Amino acid sequence: MNSGTIQLDQGSGGRATHELVEDLFIRFLRNDYLGQMNDSALVEVYGGQIAMTTDSYVVDPIFFPGGNIGSLAVHGTVNDLTMLGAKPLYPTAGFILEEGLPVELLSQIVASMGEAAREANVLIVAGDTKVVPHGKADKVFINTAGIGVVPPGLKIGGQYAQPGDAVLINGTMGDHGMAVLCKREGLAFEKEIRSDAASLNGLVAQMLEVCPNIHVLRDPTRGGVATTLNEIAGQSGVGIRLFEEALPIREDVAGACELLGLDPLYVANEGKVLACVPADAAKAVLQTMLRHPLGEQACQIGEVVATDTGRVFLRTRIGGHRLVDMLRGEQLPRIC
Amino acid sequence: MNSGTIQLDQGSGGRATHELVEDLFIRFLRNDYLGQMNDSALVEVYGGQIAMTTDSYVVDPIFFPGGNIGSLAVHGTVNDLTMLGAKPLYPTAGFILEEGLPVELLSQIVASMGEAAREANVLIVAGDTKVVPHGKADKVFINTAGIGVVPPGLKIGGQYAQPGDAVLINGTMGDHGMAVLCKREGLAFEKEIRSDAASLNGLVAQMLEVCPNIHVLRDPTRGGVATTLNEIAGQSGVGIRLFEEALPIREDVAGACELLGLDPLYVANEGKVLACVPADAAKAVLQTMLRHPLGEQACQIGEVVATDTGRVFLRTRIGGHRLVDMLRGEQLPRIC
């Protein structure tokens, strides 16, 4: 591991990223919090639980249908906090700017961040700006870290999935990744594919109101639904069975994926949540999701099983079973 | 402001940075916390005060005498939290890696972060890794955000300087900036100039034990002592008078500055704290600093005055007075 050079797939969110994180970051920075391997870390401060997270955004292009790097950075950090059941409160924003970036573009990006923050009801409380010479960065990179408060009694995390849980998602898969890719490559379809990037804290708050003992919440970003479910299966020591006929995919996204030879199960989302919900509460949670603007196409896509621990299987339309592994290699670089 | 392109001096920490921050970030992200304009923001969570900060590191070269980008990133965030009197607890770490970066280098950097975190008694609780194609970033950029708890009763900030306060510093000026610059430019002196980069939370905790009502603490990083004191003078509506003969400068740093036409008052430090201390406590605080390994060359360099509000003056060796303005333009790009 300490030989060789960094490869693009180590930033994919898939297996190579996991290996890098485990071999290097966990090894040298070892502590109980970092080892939690969830979207956020849970720490205790003043007798209460705080969720903390950090994410850097390097998306290319910086503007895409449905958002830009600024709104994406806010949504992403709000969502990472939300996935532990936290109420997101205070993101921070660190900018790395390339010399020569038009101020007008930066202005639009920062305005979008302000708007996204207002919509998600969070306050960006601290910022930092660095400028590097032309050619030493690509336009703009943004880091958003942040904290949120976790109400007492919640026990949500990738390690808590239970056999019998229903696996729910709030809508279609792969919209964000395909929106960014099509924009980057200049691919035009009849209708422009829009990113699903959105802050999910409002939706998730309603889901938790109906069922405070949701076991797992996780947003299938880099590596897509397949990689995220593999993480959950591994952390919880369970198997996950997906139902092929239930997987929600927009027609345009499916078409673009087919054209490009991509599997939408591995394509990133930025406004989706996967939830493992106790079977007896699944219907109520699903109905709540369907009533929310960000959950109009919510559905159950699978179930947690006691067999095949650590693995995800797809039950195909014709009744066969196919192993759905974690993302290997780099499918779509720089989609967030 | 919304025309033109981003220039290097807008990342200098000097006047151009302040204008960018005010015109763009404060304008679009406006809230009471962000407007505090201190090293960290103070927020209330669970009935207690939390300091939050974020900083991105783009230093070039990534290894320099006395540290590397990893240890620097930890020290910097620990110090930003410390400057509000907070006990730093939990930094986060976001990495942007350039494809092709030798894993061995990254490994050294992460190991240094772990060591710096242990020394400062903080835990890096969350991380993120992105990889961009070769040529789209410069080796590695690191963002460290973080939180700390602020003991009740403290009231420390750039806005609290009072006429009569003594201005103290814990040692020599400009070491970090010159160490990085000399390494970058391949300038060799008889003795290698070492960065002063260090976590100051231990030192500051002892200072606050002796005098809990220190008015201002601030680390003179980008823009150096001159820029930092101008910020304080502006925020507090006071004047600051520096004593030229008291300014502590290492001989090698002074020599290198002279050679390169740089004023050490504007050169960055990464292990220094400026403190505005009530006159009656100044001696006790100074003695405490002198006993600490990071304060062996501590001294009083000036005083806060009621005249010349918003300005910093240097009382020269021969008794004259010279205006010391905020850094204009870019003196030393990418020193942090």
Coordinates of N, CA, C and O in Angstrom, one line a residue, chain B residues 4-166:
Chain B
G4 N -14.2 40.9 -13.5 CA -12.8 40.5 -13.4 C -12.6 39.1 -12.9 O -13.6 38.3 -12.9
T5 N -11.4 38.8 -12.6 CA -11.1 37.4 -12.3 C -10.4 37.4 -10.9 O -9.9 38.4 -10.4
I6 N -10.4 36.2 -10.3 CA -9.7 36.0 -9.0 C -8.2 36.1 -9.2 O -7.6 35.6 -10.1
Q7 N -7.6 36.9 -8.3 CA -6.2 37.1 -8.4 C -5.5 36.5 -7.2 O -6.1 36.3 -6.1
L8 N -4.2 36.2 -7.3 CA -3.5 35.6 -6.2 C -3.6 36.3 -4.9 O -3.6 35.7 -3.8
D9 N -3.5 37.7 -5.0 CA -3.5 38.4 -3.7 C -4.8 38.3 -2.9 O -4.9 38.6 -1.8
Q10 N -5.9 37.8 -3.6 CA -7.1 37.6 -2.9 C -7.0 36.4 -1.9 O -7.9 36.2 -1.1
G11 N -5.9 35.7 -2.0 CA -5.7 34.6 -1.0 C -4.6 34.9 -0.1 O -4.1 34.0 0.7
S12 N -4.2 36.1 0.0 CA -3.0 36.5 0.7 C -3.3 36.7 2.2 O -2.4 36.7 3.0
G13 N -4.6 36.8 2.6 CA -4.9 37.1 3.9 C -4.9 38.6 4.2 O -5.2 39.1 5.3
G14 N -4.5 39.4 3.2 CA -4.4 40.8 3.4 C -5.6 41.6 3.0 O -6.7 41.0 3.0
R15 N -5.5 42.8 2.5 CA -6.6 43.6 2.2 C -7.5 43.0 1.1 O -8.7 43.0 1.2
A16 N -6.9 42.5 0.1 CA -7.7 41.9 -1.0 C -8.5 40.7 -0.6 O -9.6 40.6 -1.0
T17 N -8.0 39.9 0.3 CA -8.8 38.8 0.9 C -10.0 39.4 1.7 O -11.1 38.9 1.5
H18 N -9.7 40.4 2.5 CA -10.8 41.0 3.3 C -11.9 41.5 2.4 O -13.1 41.4 2.7
E19 N -11.5 42.1 1.3 CA -12.5 42.7 0.4 C -13.3 41.6 -0.3 O -14.6 41.7 -0.4
L20 N -12.7 40.6 -0.7 CA -13.4 39.4 -1.3 C -14.3 38.8 -0.3 O -15.5 38.5 -0.7
V21 N -13.9 38.6 0.9 CA -14.7 38.0 1.9 C -16.0 38.8 2.2 O -17.1 38.4 2.2
E22 N -15.7 40.1 2.3 CA -16.8 41.0 2.6 C -17.8 41.2 1.5 O -19.0 41.1 1.6
D23 N -17.2 41.3 0.2 CA -18.1 41.6 -0.9 C -18.9 40.3 -1.3 O -20.0 40.5 -1.9
L24 N -18.3 39.2 -1.1 CA -18.9 38.0 -1.7 C -19.5 37.1 -0.6 O -20.7 36.8 -0.6
F25 N -18.7 36.7 0.3 CA -19.1 35.6 1.3 C -20.0 36.2 2.3 O -21.1 35.7 2.6
I26 N -19.7 37.4 2.9 CA -20.6 38.0 3.9 C -21.9 38.4 3.2 O -22.9 38.2 3.8
R27 N -21.8 38.8 2.0 CA -23.0 39.3 1.3 C -24.0 38.2 1.0 O -25.2 38.4 1.3
F28 N -23.5 37.1 0.5 CA -24.4 36.0 0.1 C -24.8 35.0 1.2 O -25.7 34.3 1.2
L29 N -23.9 35.0 2.2 CA -24.1 34.0 3.3 C -24.4 34.6 4.6 O -24.3 34.0 5.7
R30 N -24.8 35.9 4.5 CA -24.9 36.7 5.7 C -25.6 36.0 6.9 O -26.7 35.5 6.8
N31 N -25.0 36.0 8.0 CA -25.6 35.6 9.3 C -24.7 36.2 10.4 O -23.6 36.6 10.2
D32 N -25.3 36.2 11.6 CA -24.6 36.8 12.7 C -23.3 36.1 13.1 O -22.3 36.8 13.5
Y33 N -23.2 34.8 12.9 CA -22.0 34.1 13.2 C -20.9 34.4 12.3 O -19.7 34.7 12.7
L34 N -21.2 34.3 11.0 CA -20.1 34.6 10.0 C -19.6 36.0 10.1 O -18.4 36.2 9.8
G35 N -20.4 36.9 10.5 CA -20.0 38.3 10.6 C -19.1 38.6 11.8 O -18.6 39.7 11.9
Q36 N -18.8 37.6 12.6 CA -18.0 37.8 13.8 C -16.5 38.1 13.4 O -15.8 38.8 14.1
M37 N -16.1 37.6 12.2 CA -14.8 37.8 11.7 C -13.7 37.5 12.6 O -12.6 38.2 12.7
N38 N -13.8 36.5 13.5 CA -12.7 36.0 14.3 C -12.1 34.7 13.7 O -12.6 34.3 12.6
D39 N -11.1 34.1 14.3 CA -10.5 32.9 13.8 C -11.5 31.8 13.8 O -11.4 30.9 12.9
S40 N -12.4 31.8 14.7 CA -13.5 30.8 14.7 C -14.8 31.5 14.9 O -14.9 32.6 15.3
A41 N -15.9 30.7 14.7 CA -17.2 31.2 15.0 C -17.6 30.6 16.3 O -17.2 29.5 16.7
L42 N -18.4 31.4 17.1 CA -18.9 30.9 18.4 C -20.4 30.5 18.2 O -21.2 31.4 17.8
V43 N -20.8 29.3 18.4 CA -22.2 28.9 18.4 C -22.6 28.3 19.7 O -21.7 27.8 20.4
E44 N -23.9 28.3 20.0 CA -24.3 27.7 21.2 C -25.0 26.3 20.9 O -25.9 26.3 20.0
V45 N -24.6 25.3 21.5 CA -25.1 24.0 21.4 C -25.3 23.3 22.7 O -24.4 23.4 23.6
Y46 N -26.5 22.8 23.0 CA -26.8 22.1 24.3 C -26.4 23.0 25.5 O -25.9 22.6 26.5
G47 N -26.7 24.3 25.3 CA -26.5 25.3 26.4 C -25.0 25.7 26.7 O -24.8 26.4 27.6
G48 N -24.1 25.2 25.8 CA -22.7 25.6 26.0 C -22.2 26.2 24.7 O -22.8 26.1 23.7
Q49 N -21.0 26.9 24.8 CA -20.5 27.6 23.7 C -19.5 26.6 22.9 O -18.6 26.0 23.6
I50 N -19.6 26.6 21.6 CA -18.7 25.8 20.8 C -18.1 26.7 19.8 O -18.7 27.6 19.2
A51 N -16.8 26.6 19.6 CA -16.0 27.3 18.6 C -15.9 26.4 17.4 O -15.7 25.2 17.5
M52 N -16.1 27.0 16.2 CA -16.0 26.2 14.9 C -15.1 26.9 14.0 O -15.2 28.2 13.8
T53 N -14.3 26.2 13.2 CA -13.5 26.9 12.2 C -13.2 26.0 11.1 O -13.5 24.8 11.1
T54 N -12.8 26.5 9.9 CA -12.4 25.7 8.8 C -11.2 26.4 8.1 O -11.1 27.6 8.1
D55 N -10.2 25.6 7.6 CA -9.1 26.2 6.9 C -8.7 25.1 5.8 O -8.6 24.0 6.1
S56 N -8.4 25.6 4.6 CA -7.8 24.8 3.6 C -6.3 25.1 3.5 O -5.9 26.2 3.6
Y57 N -5.6 24.0 3.2 CA -4.1 24.2 3.1 C -3.6 23.8 1.8 O -4.0 22.7 1.2
V58 N -2.9 24.7 1.2 CA -2.4 24.6 -0.2 C -0.9 24.9 -0.3 O -0.4 25.2 -1.3
V59 N -0.2 24.7 0.8 CA 1.2 25.2 1.0 C 2.0 24.5 -0.1 O 1.8 23.3 -0.5
D60 N 3.0 25.2 -0.6 CA 3.9 24.8 -1.7 C 5.3 25.2 -1.2 O 5.6 26.4 -1.1
P61 N 6.3 24.3 -1.0 CA 6.2 22.8 -1.1 C 5.4 22.2 0.0 O 5.2 22.8 1.1
I62 N 5.0 20.9 -0.2 CA 4.2 20.2 0.8 C 5.1 19.8 2.0 O 4.5 19.5 3.1
F63 N 6.4 19.7 1.8 CA 7.3 19.4 2.9 C 8.2 20.6 3.1 O 8.8 21.1 2.1
F64 N 8.5 21.0 4.3 CA 9.4 22.1 4.5 C 10.0 21.9 5.9 O 9.5 21.1 6.7
P65 N 11.1 22.6 6.1 CA 11.8 22.4 7.4 C 10.9 22.8 8.6 O 10.4 23.9 8.6
G66 N 10.7 21.8 9.4 CA 9.8 22.0 10.6 C 8.4 21.5 10.4 O 7.6 21.6 11.3
G67 N 8.1 20.9 9.3 CA 6.7 20.3 9.1 C 6.4 20.0 7.7 O 7.2 20.0 6.8
N68 N 5.1 19.7 7.5 CA 4.6 19.4 6.2 C 3.1 19.8 6.2 O 2.6 20.3 7.2
I69 N 2.5 19.7 5.0 CA 1.1 20.2 4.9 C 0.1 19.5 5.9 O -0.8 20.1 6.3
G70 N 0.5 18.3 6.3 CA -0.4 17.6 7.2 C -0.3 18.1 8.6 O -1.3 18.4 9.3
S71 N 0.9 18.2 9.1 CA 1.1 18.7 10.5 C 0.6 20.2 10.6 O -0.1 20.6 11.5
L72 N 0.9 20.9 9.5 CA 0.4 22.3 9.4 C -1.1 22.4 9.5 O -1.6 23.3 10.2
A73 N -1.8 21.5 8.8 CA -3.3 21.6 8.8 C -3.8 21.3 10.2 O -4.8 22.0 10.6
V74 N -3.2 20.4 10.9 CA -3.7 20.2 12.3 C -3.4 21.4 13.2 O -4.2 21.9 13.9
H75 N -2.1 21.8 13.2 CA -1.8 23.0 14.0 C -2.7 24.2 13.7 O -3.1 24.9 14.6
G76 N -2.9 24.5 12.4 CA -3.7 25.6 12.1 C -5.1 25.6 12.6 O -5.5 26.7 13.1
T77 N -5.7 24.5 12.6 CA -7.1 24.4 13.0 C -7.1 24.4 14.6 O -8.0 25.0 15.2
V78 N -6.2 23.7 15.2 CA -6.1 23.8 16.6 C -5.9 25.2 17.1 O -6.6 25.7 18.0
N79 N -5.1 25.9 16.4 CA -4.8 27.3 16.8 C -6.0 28.2 16.6 O -6.3 29.1 17.4
D80 N -6.7 28.1 15.5 CA -7.9 28.9 15.2 C -8.9 28.7 16.3 O -9.6 29.7 16.7
L81 N -9.1 27.5 16.8 CA -10.0 27.3 17.9 C -9.5 27.9 19.2 O -10.2 28.5 20.0
T82 N -8.2 27.7 19.4 CA -7.6 28.2 20.6 C -7.7 29.7 20.8 O -7.8 30.2 21.9
M83 N -7.7 30.4 19.6 CA -7.7 31.9 19.7 C -9.0 32.4 20.2 O -9.1 33.6 20.4
L84 N -10.1 31.6 20.4 CA -11.3 32.1 21.0 C -11.3 31.6 22.5 O -12.4 31.6 23.1
G85 N -10.2 31.0 22.9 CA -10.2 30.5 24.3 C -10.8 29.1 24.4 O -10.9 28.5 25.4
A86 N -11.1 28.5 23.2 CA -11.7 27.1 23.2 C -10.6 26.1 23.5 O -9.4 26.2 23.2
K87 N -11.1 25.0 24.1 CA -10.3 23.8 24.2 C -10.6 23.0 22.9 O -11.7 22.4 22.7
P88 N -9.7 22.9 21.9 CA -9.9 22.2 20.7 C -10.2 20.7 21.0 O -9.5 20.1 21.8
L89 N -11.2 20.1 20.3 CA -11.5 18.7 20.6 C -11.4 17.9 19.3 O -10.7 16.9 19.2
Y90 N -12.2 18.2 18.3 CA -12.4 17.3 17.2 C -12.2 18.0 15.8 O -13.1 18.7 15.3
P91 N -11.0 17.9 15.2 CA -10.8 18.3 13.8 C -11.4 17.3 12.8 O -11.5 16.1 13.2
T92 N -11.7 17.7 11.6 CA -12.0 16.8 10.5 C -10.9 17.1 9.5 O -10.2 18.1 9.5
A93 N -10.8 16.1 8.5 CA -9.8 16.2 7.5 C -10.3 15.9 6.1 O -10.8 14.8 6.0
G94 N -10.3 16.8 5.2 CA -10.7 16.6 3.8 C -9.5 16.7 2.9 O -8.9 17.7 2.9
F95 N -9.3 15.6 2.1 CA -8.1 15.5 1.2 C -8.6 15.7 -0.2 O -9.5 15.0 -0.7
I96 N -7.9 16.5 -1.0 CA -8.0 16.5 -2.4 C -6.6 16.1 -3.0 O -5.6 16.8 -2.7
L97 N -6.6 15.0 -3.6 CA -5.3 14.4 -4.1 C -5.2 14.5 -5.6 O -6.2 14.3 -6.3
E98 N -4.0 14.8 -6.0 CA -3.8 14.7 -7.5 C -3.4 13.3 -7.9 O -2.5 12.7 -7.3
E99 N -4.0 12.9 -8.9 CA -3.6 11.6 -9.5 C -2.1 11.5 -9.7 O -1.6 12.5 -10.2
G100 N -1.5 10.4 -9.3 CA -0.1 10.3 -9.5 C 0.8 10.7 -8.3 O 2.0 10.5 -8.3
L101 N 0.1 11.2 -7.2 CA 0.8 11.5 -6.0 C 1.4 10.2 -5.4 O 0.7 9.3 -5.3
P102 N 2.7 10.2 -5.1 CA 3.2 9.0 -4.5 C 2.6 8.7 -3.2 O 2.4 9.5 -2.3
V103 N 2.1 7.4 -3.0 CA 1.4 7.0 -1.8 C 2.4 7.2 -0.6 O 1.9 7.5 0.5
E104 N 3.6 7.0 -0.8 CA 4.6 7.2 0.3 C 4.6 8.6 0.8 O 4.7 8.8 2.0
L105 N 4.4 9.6 0.0 CA 4.4 11.0 0.4 C 3.1 11.2 1.2 O 3.1 11.8 2.3
L106 N 2.0 10.7 0.7 CA 0.7 10.9 1.4 C 0.8 10.2 2.8 O 0.3 10.7 3.8
S107 N 1.4 9.0 2.8 CA 1.5 8.3 4.0 C 2.3 9.1 5.1 O 1.9 9.2 6.2
Q108 N 3.4 9.7 4.7 CA 4.1 10.6 5.6 C 3.3 11.7 6.1 O 3.3 12.1 7.3
I109 N 2.5 12.3 5.2 CA 1.7 13.4 5.6 C 0.6 13.0 6.6 O 0.4 13.7 7.6
V110 N 0.0 11.9 6.3 CA -1.1 11.5 7.2 C -0.5 11.1 8.6 O -1.1 11.4 9.6
A111 N 0.7 10.4 8.5 CA 1.3 10.1 9.8 C 1.7 11.3 10.6 O 1.5 11.4 11.8
S112 N 2.1 12.4 9.9 CA 2.4 13.7 10.6 C 1.1 14.3 11.2 O 1.1 14.9 12.3
M113 N 0.0 14.1 10.5 CA -1.3 14.6 11.1 C -1.6 13.9 12.3 O -2.1 14.5 13.3
G114 N -1.4 12.6 12.3 CA -1.7 11.8 13.5 C -0.9 12.2 14.7 O -1.4 12.3 15.8
E115 N 0.4 12.4 14.4 CA 1.3 12.8 15.5 C 0.9 14.2 16.0 O 0.9 14.4 17.2
A116 N 0.7 15.1 15.1 CA 0.3 16.5 15.5 C -1.0 16.5 16.3 O -1.1 17.2 17.3
A117 N -1.9 15.6 15.9 CA -3.2 15.5 16.7 C -3.0 14.9 18.1 O -3.5 15.4 19.1
R118 N -2.1 13.9 18.2 CA -1.8 13.3 19.5 C -1.2 14.4 20.4 O -1.5 14.5 21.6
E119 N -0.2 15.1 19.8 CA 0.5 16.1 20.6 C -0.4 17.2 21.1 O -0.3 17.7 22.2
A120 N -1.4 17.6 20.3 CA -2.3 18.6 20.6 C -3.5 18.1 21.4 O -4.4 18.9 21.8
N121 N -3.6 16.8 21.6 CA -4.6 16.1 22.3 C -6.0 16.4 21.7 O -7.0 16.7 22.4
V122 N -6.1 16.2 20.4 CA -7.3 16.3 19.7 C -7.5 15.0 18.8 O -6.5 14.3 18.6
L123 N -8.7 14.7 18.5 CA -9.0 13.5 17.7 C -9.6 13.9 16.4 O -10.6 14.6 16.3
I124 N -9.0 13.4 15.3 CA -9.6 13.7 13.9 C -10.7 12.7 13.7 O -10.5 11.5 13.7
V125 N -11.9 13.2 13.7 CA -13.1 12.3 13.8 C -13.8 12.0 12.5 O -14.6 11.0 12.4
A126 N -13.5 12.8 11.5 CA -14.2 12.5 10.2 C -13.2 12.9 9.1 O -12.4 13.8 9.2
G127 N -13.3 12.2 8.0 CA -12.4 12.5 6.9 C -13.1 12.3 5.5 O -14.2 11.7 5.4
D128 N -12.5 12.8 4.5 CA -13.0 12.6 3.1 C -11.9 12.7 2.2 O -10.9 13.4 2.4
T129 N -11.9 11.9 1.1 CA -10.9 11.9 0.1 C -11.4 12.0 -1.3 O -12.4 11.3 -1.7
K130 N -10.9 13.0 -2.0 CA -11.2 13.1 -3.5 C -9.9 13.0 -4.3 O -8.9 13.4 -3.8
V131 N -10.0 12.5 -5.5 CA -8.9 12.4 -6.3 C -9.2 13.2 -7.6 O -10.3 12.9 -8.2
V132 N -8.4 14.1 -8.1 CA -8.6 14.7 -9.4 C -7.5 14.3 -10.3 O -6.4 14.0 -9.9
P133 N -7.8 14.4 -11.7 CA -6.8 14.0 -12.6 C -5.5 14.8 -12.5 O -5.5 15.9 -12.1
H134 N -4.4 14.1 -12.9 CA -3.1 14.8 -12.9 C -3.2 16.1 -13.6 O -3.8 16.3 -14.7
G135 N -2.6 17.1 -13.0 CA -2.6 18.5 -13.6 C -3.8 19.3 -13.1 O -3.9 20.5 -13.5
K136 N -4.8 18.7 -12.4 CA -6.0 19.5 -12.0 C -5.9 19.9 -10.5 O -6.8 20.6 -10.0
A137 N -4.8 19.5 -9.8 CA -4.5 20.0 -8.5 C -3.0 19.9 -8.3 O -2.4 19.4 -9.2
D138 N -2.5 20.5 -7.3 CA -1.0 20.4 -7.1 C -0.7 19.5 -5.9 O -0.7 19.9 -4.8
K139 N -0.5 18.2 -6.2 CA -0.1 17.2 -5.3 C -1.2 16.9 -4.3 O -1.9 15.9 -4.4
V140 N -1.4 17.8 -3.2 CA -2.4 17.5 -2.2 C -2.8 18.8 -1.6 O -2.0 19.7 -1.3
F141 N -4.1 19.0 -1.4 CA -4.7 20.1 -0.6 C -5.4 19.4 0.5 O -6.0 18.4 0.4
I142 N -5.4 20.0 1.7 CA -6.0 19.5 2.9 C -6.9 20.5 3.5 O -6.5 21.7 3.7
N143 N -8.2 20.2 3.8 CA -9.0 21.1 4.6 C -9.1 20.5 6.0 O -9.4 19.3 6.1
T144 N -8.9 21.3 7.0 CA -9.2 20.8 8.3 C -10.2 21.8 8.9 O -10.0 23.0 9.0
A145 N -11.4 21.3 9.3 CA -12.4 22.1 10.1 C -12.3 21.5 11.5 O -11.6 20.6 11.7
G146 N -13.0 22.1 12.4 CA -13.0 21.5 13.7 C -13.8 22.3 14.7 O -14.3 23.4 14.5
I147 N -14.0 21.6 15.9 CA -14.8 22.3 16.9 C -14.0 22.1 18.2 O -13.2 21.3 18.4
G148 N -14.3 23.1 19.1 CA -13.8 23.0 20.5 C -14.8 23.6 21.4 O -15.7 24.3 21.0
V149 N -14.7 23.3 22.7 CA -15.6 23.9 23.7 C -15.0 25.1 24.4 O -13.8 25.1 24.7
V150 N -15.8 26.1 24.6 CA -15.3 27.4 25.2 C -15.8 27.4 26.7 O -17.0 27.4 26.9
P151 N -14.9 27.4 27.6 CA -15.3 27.5 29.0 C -16.2 28.7 29.3 O -15.9 29.8 28.7
P152 N -17.2 28.6 30.1 CA -18.0 29.7 30.4 C -17.2 30.9 31.0 O -16.2 30.7 31.7
G153 N -17.6 32.1 30.8 CA -17.0 33.3 31.4 C -15.9 33.9 30.6 O -15.6 35.1 30.8
L154 N -15.4 33.2 29.6 CA -14.4 33.8 28.7 C -15.1 34.8 27.7 O -16.2 34.5 27.3
K155 N -14.4 35.9 27.4 CA -14.9 36.8 26.5 C -13.7 37.3 25.7 O -13.1 38.4 26.0
I156 N -13.3 36.5 24.7 CA -12.1 36.8 23.9 C -12.5 36.9 22.4 O -13.3 36.2 21.9
G157 N -11.9 38.0 21.8 CA -12.2 38.2 20.4 C -11.5 39.4 19.9 O -11.1 40.3 20.7
G158 N -11.4 39.5 18.6 CA -10.7 40.7 18.0 C -11.4 42.0 18.3 O -10.8 43.1 18.2
Q159 N -12.6 42.0 18.8 CA -13.4 43.2 19.1 C -13.2 43.7 20.5 O -13.8 44.7 20.9
Y160 N -12.4 43.0 21.3 CA -12.4 43.3 22.8 C -11.1 44.0 23.2 O -10.9 44.2 24.4
A161 N -10.2 44.4 22.3 CA -9.0 45.1 22.7 C -9.4 46.4 23.4 O -10.3 47.1 23.0
Q162 N -8.6 46.8 24.5 CA -8.9 48.0 25.2 C -7.7 48.9 25.3 O -6.6 48.3 25.5
P163 N -7.8 50.2 25.2 CA -6.7 51.1 25.4 C -6.0 50.7 26.7 O -6.7 50.5 27.7
G164 N -4.7 50.7 26.7 CA -3.9 50.3 27.9 C -3.4 48.8 27.8 O -2.5 48.5 28.5
D165 N -4.1 48.0 27.0 CA -3.7 46.6 26.9 C -2.2 46.5 26.5 O -1.8 47.3 25.6
A166 N -1.5 45.5 27.0 CA -0.2 45.2 26.5 C -0.4 44.2 25.3 O -1.2 43.3 25.4

